[in-house]
CSV table of C-alpha atoms in Angstrom, one decimal:
chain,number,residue,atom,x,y,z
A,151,UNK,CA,13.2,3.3,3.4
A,152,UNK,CA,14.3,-0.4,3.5
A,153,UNK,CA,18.1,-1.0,4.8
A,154,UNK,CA,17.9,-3.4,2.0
A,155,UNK,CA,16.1,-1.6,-0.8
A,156,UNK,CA,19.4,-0.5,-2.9
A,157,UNK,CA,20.5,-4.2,-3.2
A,158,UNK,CA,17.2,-5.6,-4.1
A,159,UNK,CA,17.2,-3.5,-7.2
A,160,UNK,CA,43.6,-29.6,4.6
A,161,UNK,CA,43.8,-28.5,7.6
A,162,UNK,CA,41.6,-30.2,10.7
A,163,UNK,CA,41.9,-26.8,11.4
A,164,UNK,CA,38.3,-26.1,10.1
A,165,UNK,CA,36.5,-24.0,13.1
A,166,UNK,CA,33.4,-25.5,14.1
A,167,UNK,CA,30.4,-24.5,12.5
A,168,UNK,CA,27.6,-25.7,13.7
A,169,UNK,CA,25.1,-26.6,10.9
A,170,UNK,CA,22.0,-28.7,9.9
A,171,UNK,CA,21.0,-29.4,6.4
A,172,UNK,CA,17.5,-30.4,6.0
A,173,UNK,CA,18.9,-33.2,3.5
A,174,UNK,CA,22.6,-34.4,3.0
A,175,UNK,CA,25.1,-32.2,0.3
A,176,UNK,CA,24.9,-33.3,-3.4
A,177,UNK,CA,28.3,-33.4,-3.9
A,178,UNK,CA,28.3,-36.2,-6.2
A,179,UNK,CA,31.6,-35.8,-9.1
A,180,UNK,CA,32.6,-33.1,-7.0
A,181,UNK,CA,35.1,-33.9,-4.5
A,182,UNK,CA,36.3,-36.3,-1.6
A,183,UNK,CA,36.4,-40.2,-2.0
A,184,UNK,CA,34.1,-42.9,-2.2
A,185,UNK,CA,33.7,-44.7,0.9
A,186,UNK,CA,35.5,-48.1,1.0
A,187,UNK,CA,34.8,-50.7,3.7
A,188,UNK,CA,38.0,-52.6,4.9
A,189,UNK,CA,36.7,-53.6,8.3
A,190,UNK,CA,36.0,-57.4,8.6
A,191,UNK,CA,33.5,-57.7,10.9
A,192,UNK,CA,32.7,-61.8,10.8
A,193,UNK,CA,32.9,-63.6,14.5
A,194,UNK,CA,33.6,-60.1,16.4
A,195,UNK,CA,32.4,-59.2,19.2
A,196,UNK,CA,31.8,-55.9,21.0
A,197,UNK,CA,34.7,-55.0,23.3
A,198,UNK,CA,34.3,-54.9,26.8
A,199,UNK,CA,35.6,-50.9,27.1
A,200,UNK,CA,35.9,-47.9,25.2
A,201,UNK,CA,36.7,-44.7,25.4
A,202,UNK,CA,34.4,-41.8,24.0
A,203,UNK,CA,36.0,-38.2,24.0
A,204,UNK,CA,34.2,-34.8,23.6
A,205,UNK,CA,33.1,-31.9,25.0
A,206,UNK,CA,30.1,-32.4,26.8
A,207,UNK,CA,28.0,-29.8,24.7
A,208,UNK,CA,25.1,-28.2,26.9
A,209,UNK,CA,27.0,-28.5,30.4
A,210,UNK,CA,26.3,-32.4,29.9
A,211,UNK,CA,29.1,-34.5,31.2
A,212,UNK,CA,26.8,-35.3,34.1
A,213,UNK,CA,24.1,-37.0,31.5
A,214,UNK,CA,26.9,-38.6,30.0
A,215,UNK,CA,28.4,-40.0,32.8
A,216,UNK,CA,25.3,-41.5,33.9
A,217,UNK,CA,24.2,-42.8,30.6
A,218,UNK,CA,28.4,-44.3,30.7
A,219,UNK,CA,27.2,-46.5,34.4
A,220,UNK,CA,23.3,-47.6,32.8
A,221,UNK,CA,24.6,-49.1,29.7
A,222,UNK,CA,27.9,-50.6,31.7
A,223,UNK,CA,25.0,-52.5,33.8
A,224,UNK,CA,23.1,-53.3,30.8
A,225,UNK,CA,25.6,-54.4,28.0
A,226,UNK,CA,29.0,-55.1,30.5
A,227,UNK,CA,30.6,-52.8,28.3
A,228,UNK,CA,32.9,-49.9,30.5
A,229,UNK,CA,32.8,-46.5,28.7
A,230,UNK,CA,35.6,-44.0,29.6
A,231,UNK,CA,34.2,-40.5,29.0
A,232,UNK,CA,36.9,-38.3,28.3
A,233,UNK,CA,37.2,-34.4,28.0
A,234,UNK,CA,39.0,-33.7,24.6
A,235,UNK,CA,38.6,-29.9,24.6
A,236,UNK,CA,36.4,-27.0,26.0
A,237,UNK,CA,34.4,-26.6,22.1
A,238,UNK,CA,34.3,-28.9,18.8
A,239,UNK,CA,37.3,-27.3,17.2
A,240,UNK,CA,39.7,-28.7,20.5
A,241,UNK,CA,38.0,-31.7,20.3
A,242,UNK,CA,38.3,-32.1,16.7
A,243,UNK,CA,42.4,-30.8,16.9
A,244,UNK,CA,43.1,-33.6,19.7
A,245,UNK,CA,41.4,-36.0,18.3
A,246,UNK,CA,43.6,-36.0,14.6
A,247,UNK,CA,46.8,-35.3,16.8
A,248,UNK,CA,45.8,-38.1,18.6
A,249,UNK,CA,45.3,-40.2,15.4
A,250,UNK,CA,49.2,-39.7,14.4
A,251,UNK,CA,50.4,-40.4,18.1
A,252,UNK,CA,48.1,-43.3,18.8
A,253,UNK,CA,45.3,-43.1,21.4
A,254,UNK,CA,42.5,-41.5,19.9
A,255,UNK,CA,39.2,-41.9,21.2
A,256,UNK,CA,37.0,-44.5,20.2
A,257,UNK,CA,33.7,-42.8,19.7
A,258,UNK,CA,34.1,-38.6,19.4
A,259,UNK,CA,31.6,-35.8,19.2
A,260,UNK,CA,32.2,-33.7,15.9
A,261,UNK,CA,30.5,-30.8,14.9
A,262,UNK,CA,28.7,-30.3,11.9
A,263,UNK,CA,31.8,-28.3,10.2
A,264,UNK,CA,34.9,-30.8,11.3
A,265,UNK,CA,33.0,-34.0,10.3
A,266,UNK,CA,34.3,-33.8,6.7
A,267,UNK,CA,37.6,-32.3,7.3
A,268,UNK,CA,38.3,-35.5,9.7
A,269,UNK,CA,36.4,-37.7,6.6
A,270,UNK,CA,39.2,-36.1,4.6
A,271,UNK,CA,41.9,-36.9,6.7
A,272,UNK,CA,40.5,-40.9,7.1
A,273,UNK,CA,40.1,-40.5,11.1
A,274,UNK,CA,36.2,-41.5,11.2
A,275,UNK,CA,34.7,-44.5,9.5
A,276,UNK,CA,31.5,-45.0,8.0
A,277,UNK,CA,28.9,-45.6,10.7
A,278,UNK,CA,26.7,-47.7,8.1
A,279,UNK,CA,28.4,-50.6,8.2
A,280,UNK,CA,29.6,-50.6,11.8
A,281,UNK,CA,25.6,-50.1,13.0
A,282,UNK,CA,24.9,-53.1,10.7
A,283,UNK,CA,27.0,-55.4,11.7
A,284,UNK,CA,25.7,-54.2,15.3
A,285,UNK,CA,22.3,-55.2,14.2
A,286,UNK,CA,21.4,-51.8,15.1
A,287,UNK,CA,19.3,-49.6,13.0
A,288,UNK,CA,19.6,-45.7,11.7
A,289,UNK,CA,15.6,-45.7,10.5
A,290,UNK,CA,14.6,-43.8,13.3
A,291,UNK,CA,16.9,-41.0,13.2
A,292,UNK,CA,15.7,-37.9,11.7
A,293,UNK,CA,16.7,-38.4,7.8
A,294,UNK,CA,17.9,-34.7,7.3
A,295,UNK,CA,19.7,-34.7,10.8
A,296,UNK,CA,21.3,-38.2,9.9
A,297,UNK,CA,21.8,-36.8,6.0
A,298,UNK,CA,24.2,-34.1,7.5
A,299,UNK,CA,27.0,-36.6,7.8
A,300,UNK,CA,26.3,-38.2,4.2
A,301,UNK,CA,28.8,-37.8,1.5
A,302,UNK,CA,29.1,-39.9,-1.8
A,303,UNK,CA,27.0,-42.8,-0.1
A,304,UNK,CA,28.2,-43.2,3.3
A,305,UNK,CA,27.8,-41.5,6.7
A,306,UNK,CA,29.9,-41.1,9.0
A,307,UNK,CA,28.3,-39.8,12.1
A,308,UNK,CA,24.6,-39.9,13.9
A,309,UNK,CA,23.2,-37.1,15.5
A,310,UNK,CA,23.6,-36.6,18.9
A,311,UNK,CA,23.7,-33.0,20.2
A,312,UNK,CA,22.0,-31.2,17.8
A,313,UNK,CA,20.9,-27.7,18.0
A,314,UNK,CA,19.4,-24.9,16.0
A,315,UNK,CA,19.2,-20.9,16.3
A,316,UNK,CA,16.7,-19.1,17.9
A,317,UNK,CA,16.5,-15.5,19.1
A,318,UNK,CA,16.8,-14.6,22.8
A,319,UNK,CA,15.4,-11.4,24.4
A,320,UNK,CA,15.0,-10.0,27.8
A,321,UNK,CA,11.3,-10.0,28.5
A,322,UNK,CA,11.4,-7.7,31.1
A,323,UNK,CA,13.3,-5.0,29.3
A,324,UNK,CA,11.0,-5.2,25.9
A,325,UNK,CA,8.2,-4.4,28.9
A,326,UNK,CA,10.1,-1.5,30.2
A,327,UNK,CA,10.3,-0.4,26.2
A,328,UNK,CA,6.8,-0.7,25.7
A,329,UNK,CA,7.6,-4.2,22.8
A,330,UNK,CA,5.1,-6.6,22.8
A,331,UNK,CA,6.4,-9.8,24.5
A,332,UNK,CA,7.7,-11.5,21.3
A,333,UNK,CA,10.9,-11.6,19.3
A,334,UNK,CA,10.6,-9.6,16.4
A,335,UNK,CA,9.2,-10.8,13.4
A,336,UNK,CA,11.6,-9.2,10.9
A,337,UNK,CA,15.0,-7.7,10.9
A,338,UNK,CA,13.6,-4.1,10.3
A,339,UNK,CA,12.0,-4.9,13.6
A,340,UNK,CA,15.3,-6.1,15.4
A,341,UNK,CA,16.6,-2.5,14.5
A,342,UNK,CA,13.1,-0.8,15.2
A,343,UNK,CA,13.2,-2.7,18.9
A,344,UNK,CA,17.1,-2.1,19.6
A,345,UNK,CA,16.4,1.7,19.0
A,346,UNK,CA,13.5,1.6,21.7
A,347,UNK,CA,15.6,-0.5,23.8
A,348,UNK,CA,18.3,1.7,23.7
A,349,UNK,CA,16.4,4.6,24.6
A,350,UNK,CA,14.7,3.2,27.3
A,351,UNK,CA,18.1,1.6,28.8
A,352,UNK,CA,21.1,3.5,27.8
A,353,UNK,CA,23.5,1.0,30.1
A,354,UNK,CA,22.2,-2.4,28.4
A,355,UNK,CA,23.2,-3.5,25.3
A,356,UNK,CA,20.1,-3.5,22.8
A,357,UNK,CA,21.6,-6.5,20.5
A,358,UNK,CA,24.3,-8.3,19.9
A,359,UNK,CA,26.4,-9.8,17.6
A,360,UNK,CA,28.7,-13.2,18.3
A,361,UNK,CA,32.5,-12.9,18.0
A,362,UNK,CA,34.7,-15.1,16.0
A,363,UNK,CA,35.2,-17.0,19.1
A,364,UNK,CA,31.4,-17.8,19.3
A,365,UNK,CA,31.0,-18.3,15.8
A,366,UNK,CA,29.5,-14.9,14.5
A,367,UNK,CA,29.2,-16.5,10.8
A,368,UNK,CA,26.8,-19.1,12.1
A,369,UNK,CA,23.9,-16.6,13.1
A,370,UNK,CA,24.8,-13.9,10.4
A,371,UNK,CA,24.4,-16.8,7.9
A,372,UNK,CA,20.8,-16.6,8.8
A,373,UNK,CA,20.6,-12.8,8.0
A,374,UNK,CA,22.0,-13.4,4.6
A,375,UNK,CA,19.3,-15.9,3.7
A,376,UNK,CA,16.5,-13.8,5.2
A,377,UNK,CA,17.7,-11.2,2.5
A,378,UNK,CA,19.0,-13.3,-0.4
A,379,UNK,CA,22.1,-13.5,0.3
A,380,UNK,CA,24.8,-16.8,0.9
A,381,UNK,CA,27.8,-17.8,1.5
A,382,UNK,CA,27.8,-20.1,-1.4
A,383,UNK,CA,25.9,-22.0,-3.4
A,384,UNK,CA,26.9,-25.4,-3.4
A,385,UNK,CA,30.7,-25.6,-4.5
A,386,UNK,CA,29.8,-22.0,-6.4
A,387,UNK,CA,31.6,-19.5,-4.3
A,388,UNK,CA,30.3,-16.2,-5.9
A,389,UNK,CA,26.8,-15.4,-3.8
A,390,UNK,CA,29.9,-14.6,-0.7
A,391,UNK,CA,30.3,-10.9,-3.1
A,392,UNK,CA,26.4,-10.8,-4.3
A,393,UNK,CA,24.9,-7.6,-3.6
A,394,UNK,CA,22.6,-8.9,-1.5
A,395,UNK,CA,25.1,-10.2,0.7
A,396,UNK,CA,27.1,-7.0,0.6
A,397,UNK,CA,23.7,-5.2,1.1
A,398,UNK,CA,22.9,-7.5,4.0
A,399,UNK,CA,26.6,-7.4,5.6
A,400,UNK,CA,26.5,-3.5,5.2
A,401,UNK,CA,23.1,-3.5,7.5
A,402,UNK,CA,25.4,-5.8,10.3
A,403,UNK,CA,28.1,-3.2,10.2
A,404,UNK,CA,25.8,-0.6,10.4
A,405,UNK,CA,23.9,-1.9,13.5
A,406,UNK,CA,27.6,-1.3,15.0
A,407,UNK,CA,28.5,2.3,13.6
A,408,UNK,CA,24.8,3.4,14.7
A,409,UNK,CA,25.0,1.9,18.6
A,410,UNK,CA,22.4,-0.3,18.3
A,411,UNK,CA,24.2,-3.5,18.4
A,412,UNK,CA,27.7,-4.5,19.5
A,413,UNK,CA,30.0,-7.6,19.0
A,414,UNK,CA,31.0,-9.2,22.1
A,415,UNK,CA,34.0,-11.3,22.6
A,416,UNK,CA,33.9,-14.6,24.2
A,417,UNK,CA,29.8,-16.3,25.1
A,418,UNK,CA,27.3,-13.8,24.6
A,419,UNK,CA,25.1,-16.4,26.8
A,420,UNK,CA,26.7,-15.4,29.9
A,421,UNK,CA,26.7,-12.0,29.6
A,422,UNK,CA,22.8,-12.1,28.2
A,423,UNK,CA,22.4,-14.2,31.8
A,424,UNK,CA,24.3,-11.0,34.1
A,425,UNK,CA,21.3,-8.9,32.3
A,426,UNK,CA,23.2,-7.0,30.3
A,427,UNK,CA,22.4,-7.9,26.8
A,428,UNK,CA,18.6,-7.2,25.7
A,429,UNK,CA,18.6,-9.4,22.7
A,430,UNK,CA,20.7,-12.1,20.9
A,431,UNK,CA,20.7,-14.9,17.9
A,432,UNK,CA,21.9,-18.1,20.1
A,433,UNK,CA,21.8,-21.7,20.0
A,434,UNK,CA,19.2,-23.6,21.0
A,435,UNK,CA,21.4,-26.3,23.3
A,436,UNK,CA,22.2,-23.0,25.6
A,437,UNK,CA,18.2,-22.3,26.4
A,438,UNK,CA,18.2,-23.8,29.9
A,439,UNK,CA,21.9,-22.7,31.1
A,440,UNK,CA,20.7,-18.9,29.7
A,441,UNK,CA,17.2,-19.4,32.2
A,442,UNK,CA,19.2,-20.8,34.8
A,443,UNK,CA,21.6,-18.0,35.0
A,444,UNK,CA,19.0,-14.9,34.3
A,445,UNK,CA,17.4,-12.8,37.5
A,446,UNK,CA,14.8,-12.0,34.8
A,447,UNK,CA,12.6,-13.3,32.3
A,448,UNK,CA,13.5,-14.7,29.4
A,449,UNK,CA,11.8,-15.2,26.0
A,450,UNK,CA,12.3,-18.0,23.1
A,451,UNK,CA,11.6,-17.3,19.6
A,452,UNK,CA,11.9,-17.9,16.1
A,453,UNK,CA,14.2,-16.2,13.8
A,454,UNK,CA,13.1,-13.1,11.7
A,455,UNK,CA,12.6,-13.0,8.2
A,456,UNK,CA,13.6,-10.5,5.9
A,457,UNK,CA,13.0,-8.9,2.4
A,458,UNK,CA,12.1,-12.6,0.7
A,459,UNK,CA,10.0,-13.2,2.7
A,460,UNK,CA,11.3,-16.7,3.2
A,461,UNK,CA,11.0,-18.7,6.5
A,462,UNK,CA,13.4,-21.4,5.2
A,463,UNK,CA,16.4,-18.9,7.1
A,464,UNK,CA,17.1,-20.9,10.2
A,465,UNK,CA,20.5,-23.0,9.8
A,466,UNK,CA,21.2,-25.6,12.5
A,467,UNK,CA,24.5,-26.9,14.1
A,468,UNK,CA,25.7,-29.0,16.8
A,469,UNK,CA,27.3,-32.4,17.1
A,470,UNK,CA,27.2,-36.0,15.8
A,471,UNK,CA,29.1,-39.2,17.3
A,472,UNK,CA,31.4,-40.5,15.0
A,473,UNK,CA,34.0,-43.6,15.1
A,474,UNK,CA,37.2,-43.6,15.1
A,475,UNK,CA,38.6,-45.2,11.8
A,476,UNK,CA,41.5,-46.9,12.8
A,477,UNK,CA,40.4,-48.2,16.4
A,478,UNK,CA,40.0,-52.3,16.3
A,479,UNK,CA,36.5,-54.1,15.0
A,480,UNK,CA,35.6,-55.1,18.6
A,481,UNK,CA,35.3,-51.2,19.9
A,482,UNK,CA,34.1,-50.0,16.8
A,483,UNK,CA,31.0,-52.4,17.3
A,484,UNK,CA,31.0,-51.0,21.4
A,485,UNK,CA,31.4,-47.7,19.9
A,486,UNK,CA,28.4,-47.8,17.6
A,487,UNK,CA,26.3,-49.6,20.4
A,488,UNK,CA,26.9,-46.6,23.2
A,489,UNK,CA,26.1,-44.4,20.4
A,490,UNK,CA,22.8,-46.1,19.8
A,491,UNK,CA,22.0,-45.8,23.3
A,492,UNK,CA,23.0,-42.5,24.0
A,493,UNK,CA,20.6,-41.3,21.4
A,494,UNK,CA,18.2,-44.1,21.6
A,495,UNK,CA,14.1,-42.7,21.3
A,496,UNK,CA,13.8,-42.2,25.7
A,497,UNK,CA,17.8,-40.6,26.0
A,498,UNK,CA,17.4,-37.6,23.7
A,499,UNK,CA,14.5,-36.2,24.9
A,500,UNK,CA,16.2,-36.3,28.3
A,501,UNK,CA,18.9,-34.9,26.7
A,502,UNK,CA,17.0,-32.0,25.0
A,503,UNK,CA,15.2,-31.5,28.3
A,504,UNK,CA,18.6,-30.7,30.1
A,505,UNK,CA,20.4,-28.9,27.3
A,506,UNK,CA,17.8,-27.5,24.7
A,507,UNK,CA,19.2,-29.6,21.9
A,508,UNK,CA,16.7,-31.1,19.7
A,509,UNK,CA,15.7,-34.6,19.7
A,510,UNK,CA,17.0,-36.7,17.6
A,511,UNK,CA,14.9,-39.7,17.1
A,512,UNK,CA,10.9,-39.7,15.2
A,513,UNK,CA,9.7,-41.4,17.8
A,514,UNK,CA,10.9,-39.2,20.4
A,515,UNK,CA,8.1,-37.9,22.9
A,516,UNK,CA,8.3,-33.9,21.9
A,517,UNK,CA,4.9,-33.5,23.9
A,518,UNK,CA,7.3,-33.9,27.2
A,519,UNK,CA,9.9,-31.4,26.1
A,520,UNK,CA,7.1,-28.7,25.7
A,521,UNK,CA,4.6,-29.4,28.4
A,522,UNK,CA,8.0,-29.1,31.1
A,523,UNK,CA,9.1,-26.3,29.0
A,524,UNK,CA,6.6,-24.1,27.0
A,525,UNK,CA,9.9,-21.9,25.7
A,526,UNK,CA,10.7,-25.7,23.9
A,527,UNK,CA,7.8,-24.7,21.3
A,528,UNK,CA,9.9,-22.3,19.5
A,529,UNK,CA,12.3,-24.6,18.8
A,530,UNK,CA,9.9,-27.1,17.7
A,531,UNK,CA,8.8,-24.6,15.4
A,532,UNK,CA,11.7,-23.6,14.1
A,533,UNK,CA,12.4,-27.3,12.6
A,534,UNK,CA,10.1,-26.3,10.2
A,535,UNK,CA,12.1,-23.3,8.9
A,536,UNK,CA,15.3,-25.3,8.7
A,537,UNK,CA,18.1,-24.6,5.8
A,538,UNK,CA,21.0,-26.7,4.4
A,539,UNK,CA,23.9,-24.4,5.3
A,540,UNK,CA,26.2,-23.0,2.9
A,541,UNK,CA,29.2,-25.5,1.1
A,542,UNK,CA,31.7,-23.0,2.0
A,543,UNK,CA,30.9,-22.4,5.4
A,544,UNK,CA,30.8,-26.0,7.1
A,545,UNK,CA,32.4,-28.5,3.7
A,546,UNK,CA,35.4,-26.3,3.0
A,547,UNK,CA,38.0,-27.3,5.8
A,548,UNK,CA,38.7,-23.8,7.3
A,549,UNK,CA,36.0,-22.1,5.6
A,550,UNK,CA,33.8,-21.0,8.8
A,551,UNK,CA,37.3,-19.3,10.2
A,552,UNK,CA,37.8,-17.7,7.3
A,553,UNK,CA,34.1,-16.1,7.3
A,554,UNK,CA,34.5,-15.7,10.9
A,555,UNK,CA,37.5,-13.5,11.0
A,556,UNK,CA,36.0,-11.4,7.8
A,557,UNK,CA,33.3,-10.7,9.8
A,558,UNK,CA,35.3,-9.2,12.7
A,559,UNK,CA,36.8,-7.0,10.1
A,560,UNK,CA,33.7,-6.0,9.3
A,561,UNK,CA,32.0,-5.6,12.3
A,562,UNK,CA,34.6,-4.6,14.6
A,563,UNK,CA,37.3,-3.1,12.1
A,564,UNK,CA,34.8,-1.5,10.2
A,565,UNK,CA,36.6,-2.7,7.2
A,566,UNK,CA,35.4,-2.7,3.4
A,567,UNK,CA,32.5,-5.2,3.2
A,568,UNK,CA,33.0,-5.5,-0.4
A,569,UNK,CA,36.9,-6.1,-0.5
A,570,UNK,CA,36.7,-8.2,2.8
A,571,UNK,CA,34.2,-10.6,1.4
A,572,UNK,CA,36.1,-10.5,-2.0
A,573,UNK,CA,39.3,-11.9,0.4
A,574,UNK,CA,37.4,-14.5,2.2
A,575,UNK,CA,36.4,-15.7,-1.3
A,576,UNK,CA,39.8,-15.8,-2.8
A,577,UNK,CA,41.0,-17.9,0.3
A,578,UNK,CA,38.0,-19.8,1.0
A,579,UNK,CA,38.1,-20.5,-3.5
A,580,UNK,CA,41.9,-21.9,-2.8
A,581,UNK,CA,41.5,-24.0,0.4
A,582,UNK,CA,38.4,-25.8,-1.5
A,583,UNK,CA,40.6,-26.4,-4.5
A,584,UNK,CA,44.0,-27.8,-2.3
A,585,UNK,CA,42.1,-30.3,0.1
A,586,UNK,CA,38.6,-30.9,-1.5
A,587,UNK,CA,38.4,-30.9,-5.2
A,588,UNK,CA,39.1,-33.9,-7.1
């Protein structure tokens, strides 16, 4: 029978989430403030050095420093690339700390989850204006990527290291299993293929689940969708205690009880590389670091699907470069040019071709990424299956910690789904209405 049959009948504190809306949240009468420009831009000119802080996502300081020395030589503008924090939630906690003390950077990555909560706290400015008094234009950047940083008419970031899931698996051990050499297709298949897995390899780990350090909510958000489930919907917090979430969140914590799956502290990635993971829900940015470090073979696939029969299920994360609100005119016009560059048309796809991320840009040559990397197809292809994520998870300043740290109830503490969820409603509920709601 179908694991799902019985339910078909402020704080800058905000851990990262890493999410991608296919267009930008309605939130229209609901909370925040309307933008307001107070930045005088007439007779300024660029400034001859910045500083940009983050965290190098995908292993990419090198790119970064390189990109730093070519548009030095081209524009005579110095960029000091600084390393703010190990993950978007350091970089994000430095960076408003920084903003009391003076010294914050001038251009910073934020993730798709901290954006707003630094938008709430006034730290990043509206990167309309800035790029058009740069003379620079947005128009080429994907609209839903560039949408993910819009609220009440303004946006305040561009998409730089974006990334979606995809599901990872051993090839070598599916062959040793007797799988076919593809990711399963649906989650009755992820516990159909961990059982065989299992059985043919009692020492590795059939599948596993993230920890609240690696942002379990992030991939389990995509098993909620696959079986109707959500976090929220918009600012309606209620779907978090559906049945189908419950349902859905039951078949997680089952997959642990039953020793099919396990929750791993720390980066599943670099235990998956030692060989001793068979399958995992990962980001797309960690593709070529996972290859790299692997003595074996290594599919790429899309997400599974679930009960709805829906391929809308895949939600995306990553970062955006945003500018730092109270830095002079002069470097935020530098700031908004080295952001241009770095994500310019020819840059991202040599980006995504040393990280994984996905390109930014329409007019980005894909045809490169997949003819020097044929795994770079699923990722492509899971565009197309792209969600906006949930209000509560990556809007609602703390929200994805909050789901995070249910989850390793759940999962881990094999607590109460239902009263667990019910709890992460109630607190997620009361940090919307103290540093959102109007």
């Amino acid at each position: 029978m179908n694991r799902f049959g019985k339910a078909l009948t402020v704080g800058i504190a905000a851990t990262v989430a890493l999410a991608m809306t296919g267009c930008g949240p309605d939130t229209s009468g609901s909370a925040g403030s309307s933008p307001s420009s107070t930045t005088d831009f007439s007779g300024v000119q660029p400034a001859k050095e910045i500083s940009f802080w983050g965290n190098h996502p995908g292993n990419s300081i090198a790119f970064e420093t390189e990109m730093a020395k070519k548009f030095q030589k081209k524009t005579g503008i110095k960029v000091n690339i600084v390393s703010a924090g190990s993950n978007y939630d350091e970089v994000a906690q430095k960076f408003q700390t920084a903003q009391v003390g003076g010294g914050a950077g001038d251009l910073v990555v934020v993730s798709d989850a901290t954006w707003f909560s630094a938008h709430l706290n006034g730290s990043i400015a509206p990167v309309d204006e800035v790029f058009k008094a740069a003379k620079l234009d947005t128009g080429s950047y994907y609209k839903s990527l560039y949408d993910d940083y819009s609220y009440e008419g303004a946006h305040y970031a561009v998409p730089y290291a974006r990334s979606l899931l995809v599901y990872i698996y051993d090839k070598d051990a599916f062959k040793k299993a007797g799988l076919p050499d593809k990711a399963p297709a649906t989650w009755d298949q992820v516990e159909q293929y961990s059982k065989k897995l299992k059985a043919a390899n009692p020492k590795q780990i059939p599948f596993t689940w993230a920890s609240d350090t690696s942002y379990v909510s992030w991939g389990v958000t995509s098993l909620l969708w696959a079986n109707g489930g959500d976090w929220s919907n918009k600012w309606d917090f209620s779907p978090m205690t559906s049945d189908k979430t419950i349902s859905s969140l039951t078949f997680a914590q089952d997959s642990v009880k039953q020793g099919w799956a396990q929750v791993l502290n720390g980066d599943p990635s670099t235990v998956f590389g030692s060989g001793a993971i068979a399958q995992m829900i990962n980001s797309s940015g960690g593709i070529s670091g996972i290859k790299g470090a692997a003595k074996f073979n290594v599919g790429v696939g899309v997400l599974p699907t679930g009960l709805t029969g829906d391929t809308k299920i895949v939600p995306s994360g990553g970062a955006g470069l945003a500018i730092n609100a109270k830095t002079t005119p002069a470097k935020k016009l530098a700031a908004a040019m080295f952001a241009d560059y770095l994500t310019s048309s020819a840059n991202t796809v040599d980006f995504s071709k040393i990280t994984g991320y996905v390109p930014v840009r329409t007019d980005a040559d894909t045809a490169s990424l997949t003819a020097a990397n044929p795994d770079f197809q699923a990722v492509l292809d899971s565009l197309k299956r792209l969600r906006p994520q949930s209000y509560a998870r990556v809007l609602v300043p703390g929200g994805a910690s909050t789901l995070d740290s249910s989850l390793m109830k759940i999962l881990v503490d094999k607590a109460d789904v239902k009263q667990t969820m019910t709890a992460a409603q109630t607190t997620i509920k009361g940090d919307y209405q103290q540093n959102v709601k109007k």
